[in-house]
mmCIF file with all atom_site columns, C-alpha atoms in Angstrom:
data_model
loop_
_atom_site.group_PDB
_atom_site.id
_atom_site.type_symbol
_atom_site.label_atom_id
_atom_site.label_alt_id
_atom_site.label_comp_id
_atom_site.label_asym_id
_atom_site.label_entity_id
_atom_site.label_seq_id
_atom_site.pdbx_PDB_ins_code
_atom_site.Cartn_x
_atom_site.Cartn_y
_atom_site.Cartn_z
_atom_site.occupancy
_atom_site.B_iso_or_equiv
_atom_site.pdbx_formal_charge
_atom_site.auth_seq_id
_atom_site.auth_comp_id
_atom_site.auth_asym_id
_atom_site.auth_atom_id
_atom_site.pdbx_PDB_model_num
ATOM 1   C CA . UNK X 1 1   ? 19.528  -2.019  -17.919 1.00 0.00 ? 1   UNK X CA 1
ATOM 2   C CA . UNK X 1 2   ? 22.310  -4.428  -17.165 1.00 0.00 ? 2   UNK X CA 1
ATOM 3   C CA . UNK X 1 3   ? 24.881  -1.681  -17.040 1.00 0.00 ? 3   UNK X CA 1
ATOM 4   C CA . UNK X 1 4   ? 22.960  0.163   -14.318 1.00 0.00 ? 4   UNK X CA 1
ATOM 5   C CA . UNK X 1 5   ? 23.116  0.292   -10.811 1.00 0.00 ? 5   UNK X CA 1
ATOM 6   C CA . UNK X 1 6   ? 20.656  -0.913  -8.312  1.00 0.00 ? 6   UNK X CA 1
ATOM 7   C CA . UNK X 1 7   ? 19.649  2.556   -7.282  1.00 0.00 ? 7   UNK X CA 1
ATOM 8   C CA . UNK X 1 8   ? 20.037  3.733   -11.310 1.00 0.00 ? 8   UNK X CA 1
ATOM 9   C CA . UNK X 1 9   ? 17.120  1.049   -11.746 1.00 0.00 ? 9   UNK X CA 1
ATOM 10  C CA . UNK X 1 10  ? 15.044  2.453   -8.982  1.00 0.00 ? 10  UNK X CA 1
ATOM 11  C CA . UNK X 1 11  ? 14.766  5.570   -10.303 1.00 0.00 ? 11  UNK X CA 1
ATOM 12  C CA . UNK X 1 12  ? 14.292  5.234   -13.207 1.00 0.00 ? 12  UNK X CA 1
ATOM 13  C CA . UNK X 1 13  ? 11.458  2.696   -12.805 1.00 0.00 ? 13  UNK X CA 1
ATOM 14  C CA . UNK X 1 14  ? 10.109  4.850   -9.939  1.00 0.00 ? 14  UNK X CA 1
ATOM 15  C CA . UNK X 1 15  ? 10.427  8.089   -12.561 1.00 0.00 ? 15  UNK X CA 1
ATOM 16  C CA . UNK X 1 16  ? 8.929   6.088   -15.416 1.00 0.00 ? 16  UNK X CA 1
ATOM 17  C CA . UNK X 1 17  ? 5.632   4.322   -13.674 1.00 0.00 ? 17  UNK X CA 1
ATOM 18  C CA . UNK X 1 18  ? 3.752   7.331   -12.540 1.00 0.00 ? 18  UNK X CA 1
ATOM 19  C CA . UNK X 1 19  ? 1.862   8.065   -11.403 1.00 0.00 ? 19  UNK X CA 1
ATOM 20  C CA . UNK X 1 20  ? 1.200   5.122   -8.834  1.00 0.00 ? 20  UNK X CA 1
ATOM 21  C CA . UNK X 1 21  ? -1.358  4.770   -6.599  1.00 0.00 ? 21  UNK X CA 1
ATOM 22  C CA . UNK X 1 22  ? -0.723  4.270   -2.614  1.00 0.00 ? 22  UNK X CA 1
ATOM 23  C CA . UNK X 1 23  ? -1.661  1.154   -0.526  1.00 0.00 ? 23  UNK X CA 1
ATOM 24  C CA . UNK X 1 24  ? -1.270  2.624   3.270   1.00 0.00 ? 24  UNK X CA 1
ATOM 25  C CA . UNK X 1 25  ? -1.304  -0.778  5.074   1.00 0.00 ? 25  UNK X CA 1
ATOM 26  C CA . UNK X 1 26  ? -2.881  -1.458  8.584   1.00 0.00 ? 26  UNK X CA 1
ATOM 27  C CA . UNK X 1 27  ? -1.773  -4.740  9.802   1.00 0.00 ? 27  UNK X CA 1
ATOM 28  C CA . UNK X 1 28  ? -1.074  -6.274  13.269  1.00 0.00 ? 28  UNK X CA 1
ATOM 29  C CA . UNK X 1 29  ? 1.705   -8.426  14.379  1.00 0.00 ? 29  UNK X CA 1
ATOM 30  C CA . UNK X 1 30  ? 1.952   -11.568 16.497  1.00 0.00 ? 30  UNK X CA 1
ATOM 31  C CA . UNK X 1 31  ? 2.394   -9.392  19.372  1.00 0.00 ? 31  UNK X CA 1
ATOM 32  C CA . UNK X 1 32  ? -0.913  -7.245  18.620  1.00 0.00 ? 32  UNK X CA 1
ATOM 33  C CA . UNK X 1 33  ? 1.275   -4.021  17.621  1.00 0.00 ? 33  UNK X CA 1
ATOM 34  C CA . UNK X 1 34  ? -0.362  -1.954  15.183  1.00 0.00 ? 34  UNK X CA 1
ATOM 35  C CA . UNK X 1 35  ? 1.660   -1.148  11.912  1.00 0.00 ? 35  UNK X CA 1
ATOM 36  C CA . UNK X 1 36  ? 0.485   1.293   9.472   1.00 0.00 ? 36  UNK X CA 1
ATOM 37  C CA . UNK X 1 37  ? 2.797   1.670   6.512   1.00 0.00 ? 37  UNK X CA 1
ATOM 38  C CA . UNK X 1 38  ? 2.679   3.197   2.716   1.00 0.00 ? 38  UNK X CA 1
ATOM 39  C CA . UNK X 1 39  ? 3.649   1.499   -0.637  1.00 0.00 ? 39  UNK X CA 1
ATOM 40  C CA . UNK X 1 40  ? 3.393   2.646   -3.789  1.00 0.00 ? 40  UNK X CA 1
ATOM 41  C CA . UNK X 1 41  ? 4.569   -0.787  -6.162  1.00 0.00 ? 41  UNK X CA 1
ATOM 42  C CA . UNK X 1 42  ? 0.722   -1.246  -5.764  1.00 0.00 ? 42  UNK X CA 1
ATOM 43  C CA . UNK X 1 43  ? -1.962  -2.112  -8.281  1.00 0.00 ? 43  UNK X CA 1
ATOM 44  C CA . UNK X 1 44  ? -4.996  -3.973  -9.109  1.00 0.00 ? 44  UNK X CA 1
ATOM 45  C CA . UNK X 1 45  ? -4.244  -8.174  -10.645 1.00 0.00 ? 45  UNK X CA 1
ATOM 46  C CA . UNK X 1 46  ? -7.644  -9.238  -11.104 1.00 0.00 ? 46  UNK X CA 1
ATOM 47  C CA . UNK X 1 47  ? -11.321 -8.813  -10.500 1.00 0.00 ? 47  UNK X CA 1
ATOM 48  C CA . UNK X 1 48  ? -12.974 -12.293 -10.016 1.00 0.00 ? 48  UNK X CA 1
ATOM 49  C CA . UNK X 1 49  ? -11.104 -13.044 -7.713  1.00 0.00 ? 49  UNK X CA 1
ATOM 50  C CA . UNK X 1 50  ? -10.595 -9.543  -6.925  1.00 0.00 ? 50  UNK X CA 1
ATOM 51  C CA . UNK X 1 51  ? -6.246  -9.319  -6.029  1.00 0.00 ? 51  UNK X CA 1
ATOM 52  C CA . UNK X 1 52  ? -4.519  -6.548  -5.659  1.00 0.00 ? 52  UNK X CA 1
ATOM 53  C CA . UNK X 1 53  ? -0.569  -6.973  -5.720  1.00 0.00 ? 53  UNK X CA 1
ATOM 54  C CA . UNK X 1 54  ? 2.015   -5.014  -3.156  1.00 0.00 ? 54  UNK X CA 1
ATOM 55  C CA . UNK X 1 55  ? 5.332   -5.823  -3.826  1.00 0.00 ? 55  UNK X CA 1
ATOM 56  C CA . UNK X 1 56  ? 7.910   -4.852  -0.253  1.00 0.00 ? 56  UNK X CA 1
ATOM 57  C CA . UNK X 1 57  ? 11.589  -4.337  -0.939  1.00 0.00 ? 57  UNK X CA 1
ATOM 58  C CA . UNK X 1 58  ? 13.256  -5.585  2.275   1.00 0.00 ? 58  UNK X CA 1
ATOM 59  C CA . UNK X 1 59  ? 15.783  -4.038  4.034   1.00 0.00 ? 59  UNK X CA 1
ATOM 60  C CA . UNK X 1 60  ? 19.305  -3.785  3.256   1.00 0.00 ? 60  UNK X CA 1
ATOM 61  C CA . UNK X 1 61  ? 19.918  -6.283  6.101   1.00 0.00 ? 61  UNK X CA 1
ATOM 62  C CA . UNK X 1 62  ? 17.728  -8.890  3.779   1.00 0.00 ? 62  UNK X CA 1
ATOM 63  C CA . UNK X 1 63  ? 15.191  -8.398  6.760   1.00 0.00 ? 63  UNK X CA 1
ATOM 64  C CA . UNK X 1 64  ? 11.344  -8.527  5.960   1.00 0.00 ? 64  UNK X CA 1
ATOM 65  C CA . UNK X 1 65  ? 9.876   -5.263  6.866   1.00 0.00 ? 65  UNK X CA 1
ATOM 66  C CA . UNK X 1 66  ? 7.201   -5.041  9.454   1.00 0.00 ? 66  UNK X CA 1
ATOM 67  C CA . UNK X 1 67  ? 4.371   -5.630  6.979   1.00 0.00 ? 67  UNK X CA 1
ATOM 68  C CA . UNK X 1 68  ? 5.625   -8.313  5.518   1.00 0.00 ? 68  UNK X CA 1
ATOM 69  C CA . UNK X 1 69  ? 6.243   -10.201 8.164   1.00 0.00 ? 69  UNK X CA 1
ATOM 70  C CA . UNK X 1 70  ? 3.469   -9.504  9.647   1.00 0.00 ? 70  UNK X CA 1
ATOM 71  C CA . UNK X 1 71  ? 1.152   -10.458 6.777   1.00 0.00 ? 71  UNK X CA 1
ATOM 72  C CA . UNK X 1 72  ? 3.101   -13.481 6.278   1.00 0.00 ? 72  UNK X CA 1
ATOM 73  C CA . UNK X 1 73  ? 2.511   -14.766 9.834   1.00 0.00 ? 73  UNK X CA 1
ATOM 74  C CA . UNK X 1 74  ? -0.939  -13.201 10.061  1.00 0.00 ? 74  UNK X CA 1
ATOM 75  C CA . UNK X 1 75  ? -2.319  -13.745 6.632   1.00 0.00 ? 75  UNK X CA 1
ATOM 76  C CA . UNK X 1 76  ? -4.480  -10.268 6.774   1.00 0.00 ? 76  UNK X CA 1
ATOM 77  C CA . UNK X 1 77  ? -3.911  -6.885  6.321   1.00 0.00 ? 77  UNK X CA 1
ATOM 78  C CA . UNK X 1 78  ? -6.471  -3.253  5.720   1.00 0.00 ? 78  UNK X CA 1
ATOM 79  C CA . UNK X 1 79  ? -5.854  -1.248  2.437   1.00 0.00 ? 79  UNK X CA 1
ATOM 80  C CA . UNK X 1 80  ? -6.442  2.201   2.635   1.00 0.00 ? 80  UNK X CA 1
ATOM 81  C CA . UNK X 1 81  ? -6.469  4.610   -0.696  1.00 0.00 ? 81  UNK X CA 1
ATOM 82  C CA . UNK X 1 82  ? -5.419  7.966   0.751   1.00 0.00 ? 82  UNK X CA 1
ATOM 83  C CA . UNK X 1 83  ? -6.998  11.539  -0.466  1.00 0.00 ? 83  UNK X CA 1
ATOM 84  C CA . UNK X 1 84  ? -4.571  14.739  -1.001  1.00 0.00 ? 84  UNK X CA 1
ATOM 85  C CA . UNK X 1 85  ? -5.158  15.692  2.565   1.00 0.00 ? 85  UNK X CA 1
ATOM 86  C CA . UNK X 1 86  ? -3.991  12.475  4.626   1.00 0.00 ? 86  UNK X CA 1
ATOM 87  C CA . UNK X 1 87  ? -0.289  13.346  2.565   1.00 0.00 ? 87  UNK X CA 1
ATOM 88  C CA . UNK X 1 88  ? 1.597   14.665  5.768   1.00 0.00 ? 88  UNK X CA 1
ATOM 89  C CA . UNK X 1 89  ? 0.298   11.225  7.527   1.00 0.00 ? 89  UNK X CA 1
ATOM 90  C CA . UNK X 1 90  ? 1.242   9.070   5.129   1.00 0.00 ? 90  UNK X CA 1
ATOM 91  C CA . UNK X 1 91  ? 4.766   10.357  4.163   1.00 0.00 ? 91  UNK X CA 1
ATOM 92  C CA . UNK X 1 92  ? 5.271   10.349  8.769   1.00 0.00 ? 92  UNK X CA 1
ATOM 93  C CA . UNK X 1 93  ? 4.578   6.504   8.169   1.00 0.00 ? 93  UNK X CA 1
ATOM 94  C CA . UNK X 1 94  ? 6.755   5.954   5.687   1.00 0.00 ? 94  UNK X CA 1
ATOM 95  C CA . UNK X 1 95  ? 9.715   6.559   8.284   1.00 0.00 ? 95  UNK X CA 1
ATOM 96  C CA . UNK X 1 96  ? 11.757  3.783   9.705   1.00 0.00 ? 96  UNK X CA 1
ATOM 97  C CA . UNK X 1 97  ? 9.867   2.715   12.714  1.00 0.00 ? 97  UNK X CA 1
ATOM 98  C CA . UNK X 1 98  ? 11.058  -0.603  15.750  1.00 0.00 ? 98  UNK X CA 1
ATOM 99  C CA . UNK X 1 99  ? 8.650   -3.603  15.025  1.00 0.00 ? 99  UNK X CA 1
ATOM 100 C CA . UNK X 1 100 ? 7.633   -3.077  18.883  1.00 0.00 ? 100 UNK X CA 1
ATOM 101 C CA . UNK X 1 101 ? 6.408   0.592   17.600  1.00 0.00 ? 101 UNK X CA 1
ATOM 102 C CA . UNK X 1 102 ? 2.999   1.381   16.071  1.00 0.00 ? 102 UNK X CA 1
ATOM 103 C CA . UNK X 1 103 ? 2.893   3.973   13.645  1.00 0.00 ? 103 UNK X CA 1
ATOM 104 C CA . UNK X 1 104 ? -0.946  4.344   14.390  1.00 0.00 ? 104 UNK X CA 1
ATOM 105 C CA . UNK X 1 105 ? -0.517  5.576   18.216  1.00 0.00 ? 105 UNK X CA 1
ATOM 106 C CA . UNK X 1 106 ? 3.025   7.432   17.752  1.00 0.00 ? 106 UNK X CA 1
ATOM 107 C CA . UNK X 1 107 ? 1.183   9.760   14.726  1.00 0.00 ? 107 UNK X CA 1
ATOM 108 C CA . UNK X 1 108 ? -1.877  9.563   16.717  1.00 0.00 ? 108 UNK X CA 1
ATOM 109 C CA . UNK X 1 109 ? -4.276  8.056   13.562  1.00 0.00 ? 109 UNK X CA 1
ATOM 110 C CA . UNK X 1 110 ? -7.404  6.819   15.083  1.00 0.00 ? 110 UNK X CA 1
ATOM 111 C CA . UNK X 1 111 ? -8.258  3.485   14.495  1.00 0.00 ? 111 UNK X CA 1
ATOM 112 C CA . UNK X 1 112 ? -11.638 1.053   13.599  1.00 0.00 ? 112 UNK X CA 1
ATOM 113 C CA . UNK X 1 113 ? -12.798 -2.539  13.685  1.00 0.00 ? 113 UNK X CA 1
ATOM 114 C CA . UNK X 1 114 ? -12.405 -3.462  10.154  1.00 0.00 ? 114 UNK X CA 1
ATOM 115 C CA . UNK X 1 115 ? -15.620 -5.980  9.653   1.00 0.00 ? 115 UNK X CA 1
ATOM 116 C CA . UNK X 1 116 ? -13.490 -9.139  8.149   1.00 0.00 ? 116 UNK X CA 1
ATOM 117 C CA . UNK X 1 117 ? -10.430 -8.890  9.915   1.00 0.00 ? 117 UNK X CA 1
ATOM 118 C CA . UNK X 1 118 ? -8.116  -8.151  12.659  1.00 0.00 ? 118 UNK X CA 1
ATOM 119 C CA . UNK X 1 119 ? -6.283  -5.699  11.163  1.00 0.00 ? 119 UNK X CA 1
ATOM 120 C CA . UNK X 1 120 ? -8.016  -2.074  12.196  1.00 0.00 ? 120 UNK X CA 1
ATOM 121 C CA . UNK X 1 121 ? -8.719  0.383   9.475   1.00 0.00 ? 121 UNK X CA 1
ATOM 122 C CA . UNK X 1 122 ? -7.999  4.174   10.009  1.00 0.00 ? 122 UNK X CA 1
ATOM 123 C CA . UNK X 1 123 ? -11.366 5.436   11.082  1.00 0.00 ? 123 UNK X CA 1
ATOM 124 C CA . UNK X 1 124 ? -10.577 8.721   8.886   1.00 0.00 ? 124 UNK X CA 1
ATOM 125 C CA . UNK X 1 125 ? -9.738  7.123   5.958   1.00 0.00 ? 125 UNK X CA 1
ATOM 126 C CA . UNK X 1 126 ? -12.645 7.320   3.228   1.00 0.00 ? 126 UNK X CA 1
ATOM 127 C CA . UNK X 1 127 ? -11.283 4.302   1.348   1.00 0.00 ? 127 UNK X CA 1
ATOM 128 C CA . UNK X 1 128 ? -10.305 1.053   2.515   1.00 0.00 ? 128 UNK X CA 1
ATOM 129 C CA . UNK X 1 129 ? -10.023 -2.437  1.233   1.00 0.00 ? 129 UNK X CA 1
ATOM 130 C CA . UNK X 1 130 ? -9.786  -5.391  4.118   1.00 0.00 ? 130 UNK X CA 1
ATOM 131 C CA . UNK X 1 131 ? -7.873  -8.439  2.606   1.00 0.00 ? 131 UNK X CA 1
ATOM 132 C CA . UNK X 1 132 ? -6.371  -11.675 3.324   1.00 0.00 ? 132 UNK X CA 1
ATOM 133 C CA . UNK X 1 133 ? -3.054  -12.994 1.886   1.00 0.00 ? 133 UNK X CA 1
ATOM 134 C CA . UNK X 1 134 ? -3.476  -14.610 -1.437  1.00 0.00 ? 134 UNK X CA 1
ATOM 135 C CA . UNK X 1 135 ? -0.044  -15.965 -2.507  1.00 0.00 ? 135 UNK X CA 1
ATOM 136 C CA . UNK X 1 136 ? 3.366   -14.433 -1.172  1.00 0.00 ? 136 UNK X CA 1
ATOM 137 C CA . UNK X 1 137 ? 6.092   -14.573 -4.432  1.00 0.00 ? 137 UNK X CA 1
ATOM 138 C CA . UNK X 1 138 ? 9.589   -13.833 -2.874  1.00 0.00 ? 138 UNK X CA 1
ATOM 139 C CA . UNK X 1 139 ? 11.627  -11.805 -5.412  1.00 0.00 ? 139 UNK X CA 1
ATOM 140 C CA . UNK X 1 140 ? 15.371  -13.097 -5.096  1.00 0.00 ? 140 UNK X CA 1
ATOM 141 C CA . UNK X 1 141 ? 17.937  -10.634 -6.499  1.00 0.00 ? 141 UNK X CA 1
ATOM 142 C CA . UNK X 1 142 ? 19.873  -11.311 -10.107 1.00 0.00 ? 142 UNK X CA 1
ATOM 143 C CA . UNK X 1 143 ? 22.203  -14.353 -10.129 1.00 0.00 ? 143 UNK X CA 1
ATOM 144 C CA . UNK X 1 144 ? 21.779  -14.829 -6.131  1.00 0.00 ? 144 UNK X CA 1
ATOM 145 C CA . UNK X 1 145 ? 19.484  -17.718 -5.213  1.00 0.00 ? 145 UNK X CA 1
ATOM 146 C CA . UNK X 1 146 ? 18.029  -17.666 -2.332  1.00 0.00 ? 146 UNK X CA 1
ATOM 147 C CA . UNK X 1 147 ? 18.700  -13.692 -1.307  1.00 0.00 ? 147 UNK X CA 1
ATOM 148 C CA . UNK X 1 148 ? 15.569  -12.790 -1.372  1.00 0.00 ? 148 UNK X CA 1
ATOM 149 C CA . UNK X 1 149 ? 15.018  -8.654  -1.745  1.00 0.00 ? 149 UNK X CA 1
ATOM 150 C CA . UNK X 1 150 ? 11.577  -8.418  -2.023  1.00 0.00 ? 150 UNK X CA 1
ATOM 151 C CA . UNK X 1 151 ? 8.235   -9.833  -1.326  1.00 0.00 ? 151 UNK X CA 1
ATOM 152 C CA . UNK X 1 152 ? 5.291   -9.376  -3.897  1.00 0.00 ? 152 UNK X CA 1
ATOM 153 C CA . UNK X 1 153 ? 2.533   -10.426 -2.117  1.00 0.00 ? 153 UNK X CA 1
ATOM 154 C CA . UNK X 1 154 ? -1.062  -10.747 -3.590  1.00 0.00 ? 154 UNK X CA 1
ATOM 155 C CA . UNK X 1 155 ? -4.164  -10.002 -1.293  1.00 0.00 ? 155 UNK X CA 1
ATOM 156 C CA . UNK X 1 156 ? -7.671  -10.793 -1.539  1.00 0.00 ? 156 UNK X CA 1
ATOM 157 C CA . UNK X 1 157 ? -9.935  -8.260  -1.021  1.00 0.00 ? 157 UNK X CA 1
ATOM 158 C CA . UNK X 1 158 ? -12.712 -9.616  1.332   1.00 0.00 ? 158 UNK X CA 1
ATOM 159 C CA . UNK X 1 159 ? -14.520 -6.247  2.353   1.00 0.00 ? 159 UNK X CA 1
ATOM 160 C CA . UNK X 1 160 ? -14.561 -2.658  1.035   1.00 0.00 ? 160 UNK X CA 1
ATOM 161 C CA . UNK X 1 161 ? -15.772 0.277   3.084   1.00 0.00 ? 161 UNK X CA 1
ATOM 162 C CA . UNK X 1 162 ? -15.955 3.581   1.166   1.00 0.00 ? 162 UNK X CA 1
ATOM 163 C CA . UNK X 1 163 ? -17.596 6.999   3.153   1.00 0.00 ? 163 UNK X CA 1
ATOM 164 C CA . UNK X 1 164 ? -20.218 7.931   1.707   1.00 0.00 ? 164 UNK X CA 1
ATOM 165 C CA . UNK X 1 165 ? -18.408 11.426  1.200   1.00 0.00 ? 165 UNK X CA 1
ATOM 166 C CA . UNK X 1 166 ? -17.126 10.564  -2.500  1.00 0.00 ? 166 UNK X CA 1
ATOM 167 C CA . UNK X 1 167 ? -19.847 8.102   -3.482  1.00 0.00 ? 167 UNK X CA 1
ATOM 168 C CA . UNK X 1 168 ? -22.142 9.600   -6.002  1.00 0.00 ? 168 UNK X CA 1
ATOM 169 C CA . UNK X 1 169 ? -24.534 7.441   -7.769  1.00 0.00 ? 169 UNK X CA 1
ATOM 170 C CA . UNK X 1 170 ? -23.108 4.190   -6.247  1.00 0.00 ? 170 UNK X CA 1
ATOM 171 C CA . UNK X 1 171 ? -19.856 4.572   -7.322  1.00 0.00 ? 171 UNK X CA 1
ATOM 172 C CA . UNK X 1 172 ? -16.197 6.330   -5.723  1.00 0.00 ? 172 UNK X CA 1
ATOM 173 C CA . UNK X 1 173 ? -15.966 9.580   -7.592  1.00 0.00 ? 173 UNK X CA 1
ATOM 174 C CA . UNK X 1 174 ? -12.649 10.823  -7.952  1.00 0.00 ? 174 UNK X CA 1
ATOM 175 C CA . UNK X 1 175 ? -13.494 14.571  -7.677  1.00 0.00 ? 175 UNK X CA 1
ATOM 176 C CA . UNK X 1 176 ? -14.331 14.645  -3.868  1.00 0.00 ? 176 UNK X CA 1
ATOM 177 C CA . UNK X 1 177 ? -11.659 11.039  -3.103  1.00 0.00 ? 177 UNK X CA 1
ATOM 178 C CA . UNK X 1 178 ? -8.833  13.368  -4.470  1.00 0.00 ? 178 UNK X CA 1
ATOM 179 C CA . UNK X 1 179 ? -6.791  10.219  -3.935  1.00 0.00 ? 179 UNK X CA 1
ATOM 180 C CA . UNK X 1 180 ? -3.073  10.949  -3.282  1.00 0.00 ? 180 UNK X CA 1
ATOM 181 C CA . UNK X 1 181 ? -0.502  9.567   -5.697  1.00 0.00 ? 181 UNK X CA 1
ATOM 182 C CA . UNK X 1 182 ? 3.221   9.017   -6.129  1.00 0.00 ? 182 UNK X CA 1
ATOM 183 C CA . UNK X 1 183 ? 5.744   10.107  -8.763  1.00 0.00 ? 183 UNK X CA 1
ATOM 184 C CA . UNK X 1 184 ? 9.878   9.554   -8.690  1.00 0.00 ? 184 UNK X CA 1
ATOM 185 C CA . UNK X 1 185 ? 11.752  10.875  -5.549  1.00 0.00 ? 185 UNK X CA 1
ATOM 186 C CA . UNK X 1 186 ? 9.473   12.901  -2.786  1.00 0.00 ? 186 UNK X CA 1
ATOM 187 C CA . UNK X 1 187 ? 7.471   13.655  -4.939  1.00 0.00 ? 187 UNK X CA 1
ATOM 188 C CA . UNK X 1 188 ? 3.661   13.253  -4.212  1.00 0.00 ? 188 UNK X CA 1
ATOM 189 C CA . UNK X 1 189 ? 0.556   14.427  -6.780  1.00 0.00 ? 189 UNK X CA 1
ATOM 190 C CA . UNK X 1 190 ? -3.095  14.502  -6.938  1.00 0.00 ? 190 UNK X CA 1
ATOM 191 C CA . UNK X 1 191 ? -5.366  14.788  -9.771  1.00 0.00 ? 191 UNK X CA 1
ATOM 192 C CA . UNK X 1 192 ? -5.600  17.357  -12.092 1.00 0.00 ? 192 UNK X CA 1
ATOM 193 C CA . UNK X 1 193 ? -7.100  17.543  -15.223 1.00 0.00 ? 193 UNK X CA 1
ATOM 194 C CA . UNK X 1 194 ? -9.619  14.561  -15.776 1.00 0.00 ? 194 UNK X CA 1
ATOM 195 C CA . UNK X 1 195 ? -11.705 13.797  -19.150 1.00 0.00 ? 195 UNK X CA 1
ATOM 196 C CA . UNK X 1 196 ? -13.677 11.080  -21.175 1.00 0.00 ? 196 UNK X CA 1
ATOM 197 C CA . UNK X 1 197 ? -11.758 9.256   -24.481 1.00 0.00 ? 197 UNK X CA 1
ATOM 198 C CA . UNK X 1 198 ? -14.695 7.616   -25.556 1.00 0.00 ? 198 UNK X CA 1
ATOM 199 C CA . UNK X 1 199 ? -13.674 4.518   -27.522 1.00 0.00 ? 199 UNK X CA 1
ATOM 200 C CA . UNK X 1 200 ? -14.616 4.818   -31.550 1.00 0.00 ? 200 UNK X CA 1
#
């Protein structure tokens, strides 16, 4: 690995860890603009408490992007797990955007009161998790202290809302979430074939 570049690394981590699911972010800054961003270095820490972990390379100016800063000076943020359909959305969000821009009223996503924070949660979304900043762990790069290039950040999650369109039997079923994933490059996927490995 030490022989590779930074953007050898990327993809081949990016290649490798698939697929990944996709944290679309709602949060607000100090200013009350909206942001609504993807990120797919997402996953699931720990149940009790129940973390979740988004890790947000910064810019090549060593700048915090919009929802980190914003979650590091607001402390809360909506999670929303998107289905196959919301792809064109998300990927539009994903663009580079001005802090004084919200993505939510240039792509024209309608918004909700989330119940335990300020953050709004897309009101089409059928999956979102409302959280509050847990611990922020700034990444610095190799052999440079102090240049930070990303920030993991864990989050608390403090509400979930799911639409009762993919809940059967109390529980999310993936058949009707059809949750959108990421692979390497542009490459997006949803699931396909899905079976039971019981344990012997």
């Amino acid at each position: 690995m030490a022989a590779l570049t930074p953007n050898e690394k990327y993809t081949l981590l990016s290649d490798a860890v698939v697929p990944r699911p996709i944290a679309w972010v709602s949060t607000v800054s100090t200013t009350g603009v909206v942001n609504v961003a993807p990120f797919s270095w997402f996953n699931m820490v720990t149940d009790d408490p129940p973390l979740v972990a988004i890790s947000i390379n910064r810019g090549r100016d060593g700048q915090a992007k919009d929802t980190a800063r914003n979650l590091l000076e607001q402390g809360e943020c909506v999670i929303h797990l998107p289905s196959r359909s919301d792809v064109a959305q998300v990927a539009a969000s994903g663009r580079n955007f001005a802090p004084h821009e919200s993505e939510a009223e240039l792509l024209g996503l309608a918004l909700a009161p989330a119940q335990s924070v300020t953050p709004p949660r897309l009101a089409d979304a059928v999956l979102a998790l409302e959280g509050r900043l847990w611990r922020h762990i700034p990444i610095e790069a190799p052999g440079q202290p102090g240049q930070v290039i990303a920030d993991h950040c864990l989050i608390e999650i403090v509400h979930a809302f799911a639409a009762d369109s993919i809940l059967q039997d109390g529980r999310i079923h993936p058949d009707p979430f059809n949750p959108l994933m990421r692979l390497g490059g542009m490459d997006y996927a949803s699931i396909g074939e899905r079976f039971d490995a019981p344990r012997r």
